[in-house]
PDB file of C-alpha atoms and ligand atoms in Angstrom:
ATOM      1  CA  MET A   1       0.000   0.000   0.000  1.00  0.00           C
ATOM      2  CA  ILE A   2       2.923   2.311   0.811  1.00  0.00           C
ATOM      3  CA  ARG A   3       6.471   1.642  -0.263  1.00  0.00           C
ATOM      4  CA  PHE A   4       9.615   3.733   0.127  1.00  0.00           C
ATOM      5  CA  GLU A   5      12.637   2.703  -1.916  1.00  0.00           C
ATOM      6  CA  LYS A   6      15.860   4.265  -0.659  1.00  0.00           C
ATOM      7  CA  VAL A   7      14.161   7.576  -0.075  1.00  0.00           C
ATOM      8  CA  SER A   8      16.279  10.545   0.912  1.00  0.00           C
ATOM      9  CA  LYS A   9      15.050  14.052   1.524  1.00  0.00           C
ATOM     10  CA  ALA A  10      17.360  16.994   1.937  1.00  0.00           C
ATOM     11  CA  TYR A  11      15.794  20.374   2.655  1.00  0.00           C
ATOM     12  CA  PRO A  12      17.679  23.332   1.248  1.00  0.00           C
ATOM     13  CA  GLY A  13      20.054  24.890   3.738  1.00  0.00           C
ATOM     14  CA  GLN A  14      19.942  21.976   6.205  1.00  0.00           C
ATOM     15  CA  ALA A  15      23.243  20.423   7.226  1.00  0.00           C
ATOM     16  CA  ARG A  16      21.953  16.872   7.092  1.00  0.00           C
ATOM     17  CA  PRO A  17      19.130  15.180   5.248  1.00  0.00           C
ATOM     18  CA  ALA A  18      15.783  14.803   6.999  1.00  0.00           C
ATOM     19  CA  LEU A  19      15.516  11.267   5.586  1.00  0.00           C
ATOM     20  CA  ASN A  20      18.467   9.133   4.596  1.00  0.00           C
ATOM     21  CA  SER A  21      17.958   6.170   2.259  1.00  0.00           C
ATOM     22  CA  LEU A  22      14.748   5.043   3.941  1.00  0.00           C
ATOM     23  CA  SER A  23      13.173   1.831   2.651  1.00  0.00           C
ATOM     24  CA  ILE A  24       9.869   0.658   4.112  1.00  0.00           C
ATOM     25  CA  ASP A  25       6.978  -1.448   2.919  1.00  0.00           C
ATOM     26  CA  ILE A  26       3.528  -1.140   4.450  1.00  0.00           C
ATOM     27  CA  GLN A  27       0.824  -3.616   3.474  1.00  0.00           C
ATOM     28  CA  LYS A  28      -2.853  -2.955   3.029  1.00  0.00           C
ATOM     29  CA  GLY A  29      -4.664  -3.044   6.356  1.00  0.00           C
ATOM     30  CA  GLU A  30      -1.602  -2.565   8.548  1.00  0.00           C
ATOM     31  CA  PHE A  31      -1.411  -0.231  11.545  1.00  0.00           C
ATOM     32  CA  VAL A  32       2.072   1.199  11.775  1.00  0.00           C
ATOM     33  CA  PHE A  33       3.592   3.552  14.326  1.00  0.00           C
ATOM     34  CA  LEU A  34       6.350   5.834  13.150  1.00  0.00           C
ATOM     35  CA  VAL A  35       8.416   6.806  16.171  1.00  0.00           C
ATOM     36  CA  GLY A  36      11.583   8.742  16.899  1.00  0.00           C
ATOM     37  CA  GLN A  37      12.691  11.923  18.588  1.00  0.00           C
ATOM     38  CA  SER A  38      11.645  15.335  17.429  1.00  0.00           C
ATOM     39  CA  GLY A  39      13.508  16.103  14.203  1.00  0.00           C
ATOM     40  CA  SER A  40      14.050  12.436  13.292  1.00  0.00           C
ATOM     41  CA  GLY A  41      12.070  12.791  10.054  1.00  0.00           C
ATOM     42  CA  LYS A  42       8.593  11.453  10.931  1.00  0.00           C
ATOM     43  CA  SER A  43       6.583  14.362   9.532  1.00  0.00           C
ATOM     44  CA  THR A  44       8.774  14.478   6.442  1.00  0.00           C
ATOM     45  CA  ALA A  45       8.041  10.788   5.772  1.00  0.00           C
ATOM     46  CA  LEU A  46       4.296  11.435   6.098  1.00  0.00           C
ATOM     47  CA  LYS A  47       4.483  14.480   3.813  1.00  0.00           C
ATOM     48  CA  LEU A  48       6.199  12.391   1.176  1.00  0.00           C
ATOM     49  CA  MET A  49       3.262   9.949   1.278  1.00  0.00           C
ATOM     50  CA  LEU A  50       0.910  12.834   0.473  1.00  0.00           C
ATOM     51  CA  ARG A  51       3.244  14.426  -2.049  1.00  0.00           C
ATOM     52  CA  GLU A  52       3.340  17.523   0.095  1.00  0.00           C
ATOM     53  CA  GLN A  53       7.093  17.119  -0.226  1.00  0.00           C
ATOM     54  CA  ARG A  54       9.092  15.290  -2.839  1.00  0.00           C
ATOM     55  CA  PRO A  55      12.084  13.047  -2.251  1.00  0.00           C
ATOM     56  CA  THR A  56      15.523  14.260  -3.253  1.00  0.00           C
ATOM     57  CA  THR A  57      16.322  10.707  -4.347  1.00  0.00           C
ATOM     58  CA  GLY A  58      14.479   7.405  -4.205  1.00  0.00           C
ATOM     59  CA  ARG A  59      10.920   6.401  -4.931  1.00  0.00           C
ATOM     60  CA  VAL A  60       7.641   6.635  -3.031  1.00  0.00           C
ATOM     61  CA  TYR A  61       4.755   4.371  -4.045  1.00  0.00           C
ATOM     62  CA  VAL A  62       1.224   4.746  -2.720  1.00  0.00           C
ATOM     63  CA  ALA A  63      -1.445   2.270  -3.806  1.00  0.00           C
ATOM     64  CA  GLY A  64       0.790   0.941  -6.553  1.00  0.00           C
ATOM     65  CA  LYS A  65       1.658   4.292  -8.081  1.00  0.00           C
ATOM     66  CA  GLU A  66       4.951   6.117  -7.911  1.00  0.00           C
ATOM     67  CA  ILE A  67       3.428   9.308  -6.645  1.00  0.00           C
ATOM     68  CA  ASN A  68       6.195  11.625  -7.741  1.00  0.00           C
ATOM     69  CA  ARG A  69       5.489  10.713 -11.313  1.00  0.00           C
ATOM     70  CA  LEU A  70       1.773  11.464 -11.013  1.00  0.00           C
ATOM     71  CA  ALA A  71       0.595  14.355 -13.130  1.00  0.00           C
ATOM     72  CA  GLY A  72      -0.242  17.372 -11.005  1.00  0.00           C
ATOM     73  CA  TRP A  73      -3.940  17.134 -11.790  1.00  0.00           C
ATOM     74  CA  LYS A  74      -4.038  13.621 -10.322  1.00  0.00           C
ATOM     75  CA  VAL A  75      -2.666  14.690  -6.946  1.00  0.00           C
ATOM     76  CA  PRO A  76      -6.059  15.795  -5.553  1.00  0.00           C
ATOM     77  CA  ARG A  77      -7.406  12.326  -6.344  1.00  0.00           C
ATOM     78  CA  LEU A  78      -4.494  10.743  -4.481  1.00  0.00           C
ATOM     79  CA  ARG A  79      -5.121  12.960  -1.463  1.00  0.00           C
ATOM     80  CA  ARG A  80      -8.811  12.076  -1.442  1.00  0.00           C
ATOM     81  CA  GLN A  81      -7.813   8.465  -0.938  1.00  0.00           C
ATOM     82  CA  VAL A  82      -5.671   9.376   2.029  1.00  0.00           C
ATOM     83  CA  GLY A  83      -7.266  10.834   5.159  1.00  0.00           C
ATOM     84  CA  THR A  84      -5.136  12.998   7.441  1.00  0.00           C
ATOM     85  CA  ILE A  85      -5.250  14.061  11.068  1.00  0.00           C
ATOM     86  CA  PHE A  86      -2.861  16.322  12.921  1.00  0.00           C
ATOM     87  CA  GLN A  87      -1.876  17.302  16.432  1.00  0.00           C
ATOM     88  CA  ASP A  88      -3.620  20.671  16.141  1.00  0.00           C
ATOM     89  CA  PHE A  89      -6.943  19.286  14.787  1.00  0.00           C
ATOM     90  CA  ARG A  90      -7.178  21.865  11.955  1.00  0.00           C
ATOM     91  CA  LEU A  91     -10.934  22.332  12.110  1.00  0.00           C
ATOM     92  CA  LEU A  92     -12.689  25.237  10.435  1.00  0.00           C
ATOM     93  CA  ALA A  93     -13.467  27.492  13.413  1.00  0.00           C
ATOM     94  CA  ASN A  94     -16.436  29.246  11.797  1.00  0.00           C
ATOM     95  CA  LYS A  95     -18.254  26.049  10.844  1.00  0.00           C
ATOM     96  CA  THR A  96     -20.220  23.699  13.056  1.00  0.00           C
ATOM     97  CA  VAL A  97     -19.045  20.172  13.802  1.00  0.00           C
ATOM     98  CA  ALA A  98     -21.437  18.738  11.215  1.00  0.00           C
ATOM     99  CA  GLU A  99     -20.372  21.335   8.635  1.00  0.00           C
ATOM    100  CA  ASN A 100     -16.716  20.520   9.216  1.00  0.00           C
ATOM    101  CA  VAL A 101     -17.383  16.863   8.513  1.00  0.00           C
ATOM    102  CA  ALA A 102     -19.770  17.585   5.628  1.00  0.00           C
ATOM    103  CA  PHE A 103     -17.147  19.790   4.006  1.00  0.00           C
ATOM    104  CA  ALA A 104     -14.978  16.749   3.277  1.00  0.00           C
ATOM    105  CA  MET A 105     -17.885  15.222   1.339  1.00  0.00           C
ATOM    106  CA  GLN A 106     -18.747  18.444  -0.471  1.00  0.00           C
ATOM    107  CA  VAL A 107     -15.262  18.824  -1.906  1.00  0.00           C
ATOM    108  CA  THR A 108     -15.429  15.259  -3.178  1.00  0.00           C
ATOM    109  CA  GLY A 109     -18.700  15.959  -4.970  1.00  0.00           C
ATOM    110  CA  HIS A 110     -21.218  13.964  -2.919  1.00  0.00           C
ATOM    111  CA  SER A 111     -24.890  14.804  -3.082  1.00  0.00           C
ATOM    112  CA  ASN A 112     -26.645  16.637  -0.257  1.00  0.00           C
ATOM    113  CA  ARG A 113     -28.746  13.554   0.322  1.00  0.00           C
ATOM    114  CA  GLU A 114     -25.641  11.413   0.865  1.00  0.00           C
ATOM    115  CA  ILE A 115     -24.156  14.078   3.101  1.00  0.00           C
ATOM    116  CA  ARG A 116     -27.300  14.338   5.237  1.00  0.00           C
ATOM    117  CA  GLN A 117     -27.222  10.602   5.760  1.00  0.00           C
ATOM    118  CA  ARG A 118     -23.526  10.001   6.266  1.00  0.00           C
ATOM    119  CA  VAL A 119     -22.568  12.907   8.519  1.00  0.00           C
ATOM    120  CA  PRO A 120     -24.760  11.853  11.473  1.00  0.00           C
ATOM    121  CA  GLU A 121     -23.710   8.211  11.025  1.00  0.00           C
ATOM    122  CA  THR A 122     -20.057   9.168  11.121  1.00  0.00           C
ATOM    123  CA  LEU A 123     -20.489  11.482  14.099  1.00  0.00           C
ATOM    124  CA  GLU A 124     -22.120   8.601  15.918  1.00  0.00           C
ATOM    125  CA  LEU A 125     -19.247   6.306  14.954  1.00  0.00           C
ATOM    126  CA  VAL A 126     -16.722   8.659  16.569  1.00  0.00           C
ATOM    127  CA  GLY A 127     -18.839   9.166  19.683  1.00  0.00           C
ATOM    128  CA  LEU A 128     -20.135  12.648  18.911  1.00  0.00           C
ATOM    129  CA  ASP A 129     -23.788  11.771  18.576  1.00  0.00           C
ATOM    130  CA  GLY A 130     -25.914  14.887  18.975  1.00  0.00           C
ATOM    131  CA  LYS A 131     -22.994  17.338  18.878  1.00  0.00           C
ATOM    132  CA  GLY A 132     -23.251  18.212  15.199  1.00  0.00           C
ATOM    133  CA  ASP A 133     -24.548  21.715  15.841  1.00  0.00           C
ATOM    134  CA  ARG A 134     -21.774  22.737  18.213  1.00  0.00           C
ATOM    135  CA  MET A 135     -18.914  24.984  17.179  1.00  0.00           C
ATOM    136  CA  PRO A 136     -15.397  23.506  17.483  1.00  0.00           C
ATOM    137  CA  ASP A 137     -14.413  25.854  20.321  1.00  0.00           C
ATOM    138  CA  GLU A 138     -17.328  24.543  22.363  1.00  0.00           C
ATOM    139  CA  LEU A 139     -15.769  21.084  22.415  1.00  0.00           C
ATOM    140  CA  SER A 140     -12.940  19.587  24.461  1.00  0.00           C
ATOM    141  CA  GLY A 141      -9.650  18.783  22.755  1.00  0.00           C
ATOM    142  CA  GLY A 142     -10.522  15.103  22.665  1.00  0.00           C
ATOM    143  CA  GLU A 143     -13.865  15.868  21.039  1.00  0.00           C
ATOM    144  CA  GLN A 144     -12.263  18.182  18.498  1.00  0.00           C
ATOM    145  CA  GLN A 145      -9.876  15.431  17.506  1.00  0.00           C
ATOM    146  CA  ARG A 146     -12.874  13.105  17.077  1.00  0.00           C
ATOM    147  CA  VAL A 147     -14.343  15.622  14.646  1.00  0.00           C
ATOM    148  CA  ALA A 148     -11.060  15.571  12.736  1.00  0.00           C
ATOM    149  CA  VAL A 149     -11.151  11.766  12.670  1.00  0.00           C
ATOM    150  CA  ALA A 150     -14.733  11.844  11.379  1.00  0.00           C
ATOM    151  CA  ARG A 151     -13.738  14.285   8.667  1.00  0.00           C
ATOM    152  CA  ALA A 152     -10.749  12.158   7.670  1.00  0.00           C
ATOM    153  CA  PHE A 153     -12.754   8.945   7.622  1.00  0.00           C
ATOM    154  CA  ILE A 154     -16.074   9.994   6.112  1.00  0.00           C
ATOM    155  CA  ASN A 155     -14.931   9.300   2.557  1.00  0.00           C
ATOM    156  CA  ARG A 156     -13.588   5.879   3.631  1.00  0.00           C
ATOM    157  CA  PRO A 157      -9.969   6.482   2.603  1.00  0.00           C
ATOM    158  CA  MET A 158      -7.673   3.547   1.849  1.00  0.00           C
ATOM    159  CA  ILE A 159      -5.060   5.104   4.093  1.00  0.00           C
ATOM    160  CA  LEU A 160      -5.215   7.287   7.192  1.00  0.00           C
ATOM    161  CA  ILE A 161      -2.129   9.304   8.042  1.00  0.00           C
ATOM    162  CA  ALA A 162      -1.927  10.739  11.539  1.00  0.00           C
ATOM    163  CA  ASP A 163       0.842  13.101  12.622  1.00  0.00           C
ATOM    164  CA  GLU A 164       1.050  13.150  16.440  1.00  0.00           C
ATOM    165  CA  PRO A 165      -2.768  13.043  16.733  1.00  0.00           C
ATOM    166  CA  THR A 166      -2.628  12.570  20.508  1.00  0.00           C
ATOM    167  CA  GLY A 167       0.112  15.152  21.085  1.00  0.00           C
ATOM    168  CA  ASN A 168      -2.308  17.681  22.579  1.00  0.00           C
ATOM    169  CA  LEU A 169      -4.489  15.220  24.458  1.00  0.00           C
ATOM    170  CA  ASP A 170      -4.529  14.001  28.051  1.00  0.00           C
ATOM    171  CA  PRO A 171      -4.125  10.266  28.738  1.00  0.00           C
ATOM    172  CA  GLY A 172      -7.865   9.580  28.840  1.00  0.00           C
ATOM    173  CA  ASN A 173      -8.535  11.217  25.502  1.00  0.00           C
ATOM    174  CA  THR A 174      -5.438   9.583  24.060  1.00  0.00           C
ATOM    175  CA  VAL A 175      -6.877   6.157  24.850  1.00  0.00           C
ATOM    176  CA  GLY A 176     -10.200   7.191  23.315  1.00  0.00           C
ATOM    177  CA  ILE A 177      -8.604   8.320  20.069  1.00  0.00           C
ATOM    178  CA  MET A 178      -6.421   5.197  19.897  1.00  0.00           C
ATOM    179  CA  ARG A 179      -9.476   2.968  20.307  1.00  0.00           C
ATOM    180  CA  LEU A 180     -11.177   4.862  17.528  1.00  0.00           C
ATOM    181  CA  LEU A 181      -8.184   4.562  15.202  1.00  0.00           C
ATOM    182  CA  ASP A 182      -7.944   0.868  15.986  1.00  0.00           C
ATOM    183  CA  ARG A 183     -11.603   0.431  15.060  1.00  0.00           C
ATOM    184  CA  ILE A 184     -11.072   2.303  11.794  1.00  0.00           C
ATOM    185  CA  ASN A 185      -8.056   0.110  11.054  1.00  0.00           C
ATOM    186  CA  ARG A 186     -10.137  -3.027  11.614  1.00  0.00           C
ATOM    187  CA  SER A 187     -12.559  -1.816   8.984  1.00  0.00           C
ATOM    188  CA  GLY A 188      -9.675  -2.177   6.498  1.00  0.00           C
ATOM    189  CA  THR A 189      -8.077   1.266   6.424  1.00  0.00           C
ATOM    190  CA  THR A 190      -4.281   1.245   6.517  1.00  0.00           C
ATOM    191  CA  ILE A 191      -3.035   3.580   9.265  1.00  0.00           C
ATOM    192  CA  VAL A 192       0.357   5.229   9.632  1.00  0.00           C
ATOM    193  CA  MET A 193       0.696   7.241  12.815  1.00  0.00           C
ATOM    194  CA  ALA A 194       3.675   9.330  13.897  1.00  0.00           C
ATOM    195  CA  THR A 195       4.080   9.767  17.638  1.00  0.00           C
ATOM    196  CA  HIS A 196       6.725  10.124  20.289  1.00  0.00           C
ATOM    197  CA  ASP A 197       4.478   8.712  22.997  1.00  0.00           C
ATOM    198  CA  VAL A 198       6.573   5.608  23.606  1.00  0.00           C
ATOM    199  CA  GLN A 199       4.448   4.434  26.515  1.00  0.00           C
ATOM    200  CA  MET A 200       1.298   4.416  24.412  1.00  0.00           C
ATOM    201  CA  VAL A 201       3.064   2.647  21.540  1.00  0.00           C
ATOM    202  CA  ASP A 202       4.253  -0.050  23.946  1.00  0.00           C
ATOM    203  CA  GLN A 203       0.682  -0.658  25.056  1.00  0.00           C
ATOM    204  CA  MET A 204      -0.571  -1.322  21.546  1.00  0.00           C
ATOM    205  CA  ARG A 205       0.580  -4.420  19.730  1.00  0.00           C
ATOM    206  CA  LYS A 206       1.395  -2.827  16.422  1.00  0.00           C
ATOM    207  CA  ARG A 207       4.277  -2.595  14.041  1.00  0.00           C
ATOM    208  CA  VAL A 208       6.805   0.065  15.028  1.00  0.00           C
ATOM    209  CA  ILE A 209       9.129   1.815  12.612  1.00  0.00           C
ATOM    210  CA  GLU A 210      11.712   3.958  14.375  1.00  0.00           C
ATOM    211  CA  LEU A 211      13.730   6.742  12.806  1.00  0.00           C
ATOM    212  CA  GLU A 212      16.878   8.363  14.124  1.00  0.00           C
ATOM    213  CA  HIS A 213      18.264  11.338  12.199  1.00  0.00           C
ATOM    214  CA  GLY A 214      16.379  10.150   9.124  1.00  0.00           C
ATOM    215  CA  HIS A 215      17.705   6.582   9.297  1.00  0.00           C
ATOM    216  CA  LEU A 216      15.593   3.509   9.926  1.00  0.00           C
ATOM    217  CA  VAL A 217      16.814   2.027  13.214  1.00  0.00           C
ATOM    218  CA  ARG A 218      13.962  -0.373  14.054  1.00  0.00           C
ATOM    219  CA  ASP A 219      11.111  -2.061  12.227  1.00  0.00           C
ATOM    220  CA  GLN A 220       9.349  -4.615  14.322  1.00  0.00           C
ATOM    221  CA  VAL A 221       6.027  -6.169  14.960  1.00  0.00           C
ATOM    222  CA  GLN A 222       5.413  -5.985  18.679  1.00  0.00           C
ATOM    223  CA  GLY A 223       4.058  -9.181  20.028  1.00  0.00           C
ATOM    224  CA  GLY A 224       3.151 -11.091  23.081  1.00  0.00           C
ATOM    225  CA  TYR A 225       2.412  -8.446  25.653  1.00  0.00           C
ATOM    226  CA  GLY A 226       0.559  -5.248  26.293  1.00  0.00           C
ATOM    227  CA  ALA A 227      -3.061  -4.265  26.174  1.00  0.00           C
ATOM    228  CA  GLN A 228      -4.950  -4.789  22.957  1.00  0.00           C
ATOM    229  CA  PHE A 229      -7.252  -1.817  22.475  1.00  0.00           C
TER     230      PHE A 229
HETATM  231  P1  ADP B   1       9.825  15.011  13.112  1.00  0.00           P
HETATM  232  O1  ADP B   1       8.451  15.044  12.574  1.00  0.00           O
HETATM  233  O2  ADP B   1      10.311  13.631  13.452  1.00  0.00           O
HETATM  234  O3  ADP B   1      10.012  15.947  14.272  1.00  0.00           O
HETATM  235  P2  ADP B   1      10.602  16.426  10.699  1.00  0.00           P
HETATM  236  O4  ADP B   1      10.367  15.560   9.522  1.00  0.00           O
HETATM  237  O5  ADP B   1       9.628  17.506  10.970  1.00  0.00           O
HETATM  238  O6  ADP B   1      10.836  15.491  11.975  1.00  0.00           O
HETATM  239  O7  ADP B   1      12.026  17.113  10.536  1.00  0.00           O
HETATM  240  C1  ADP B   1      13.202  16.401  10.179  1.00  0.00           C
HETATM  241  C2  ADP B   1      14.328  17.406   9.929  1.00  0.00           C
HETATM  242  O8  ADP B   1      14.030  18.177   8.781  1.00  0.00           O
HETATM  243  C3  ADP B   1      14.533  18.401  11.048  1.00  0.00           C
HETATM  244  O9  ADP B   1      15.900  18.653  11.164  1.00  0.00           O
HETATM  245  C4  ADP B   1      13.783  19.618  10.572  1.00  0.00           C
HETATM  246  O10 ADP B   1      14.351  20.793  11.100  1.00  0.00           O
HETATM  247  C5  ADP B   1      13.974  19.553   9.075  1.00  0.00           C
HETATM  248  N1  ADP B   1      12.839  20.134   8.339  1.00  0.00           N
HETATM  249  C6  ADP B   1      11.572  19.712   8.377  1.00  0.00           C
HETATM  250  N2  ADP B   1      10.788  20.437   7.552  1.00  0.00           N
HETATM  251  C7  ADP B   1      11.610  21.355   6.962  1.00  0.00           C
HETATM  252  C8  ADP B   1      11.415  22.380   6.004  1.00  0.00           C
HETATM  253  N3  ADP B   1      10.203  22.620   5.478  1.00  0.00           N
HETATM  254  N4  ADP B   1      12.490  23.118   5.649  1.00  0.00           N
HETATM  255  C9  ADP B   1      13.716  22.867   6.166  1.00  0.00           C
HETATM  256  N5  ADP B   1      13.954  21.907   7.063  1.00  0.00           N
HETATM  257  C10 ADP B   1      12.929  21.150   7.478  1.00  0.00           C
HETATM  258 MG1   MG B   2       6.758  15.975  13.264  1.00  0.00          MG
END
């Protein structure tokens, strides 16, 4: 589903590359944590999957396509197949919860009838039943991140990319969001999540890819212990 072949990324003016000959292979339906200290290259790797950045050398494949060879007009279609969530939620502050989620369906050309049906279903799925008319700033951080998850998931993307989605959340809300992501993963969506919450990663039995200064230093399936969410 996602494949990096000897991918390096050097930003202009930086002494060392953000990613250094990174090769990884992520299968359909996997849940993968990308870990490593701040500055190790996690966000850069995720941006390359979305073609928000391009590799300096090497190849990035998403869903069988080498995405850096995609024509520019095909990039929006790629991004529609990949949901994203971020540490800072990135909700539209002047739209209600339901409007924020509906917006993702409007830009992909769904009918109002489909939107009216799917938005409440998805809000229920993420545990925000009845909160569709609230404004984002009337919700807790954990609830705002649930809105972002609903928005990312409503078009049923093949892949969900999450960059430190629990970075602003307390432990209780972190567990809630992880349960939700696990449920989404079980429905078949491939998930790649960057985090530096080592304790949380240890509690989930998932594959862990660790970066250090842009190098791959660990790629393992955790097994045998820990709580299964
Ligand atoms: P992480 O997400 O693990 O903290 P990043 O991928 O954000 O790591 O950053 C990796 C390295 O690349 C860091 O040294 C960072 O300063 C640098 N970097 C990231 N984005 C840019 C950019 N847009 N321009 C220049 N340097 C960048
Ligand atoms: Mg980052």
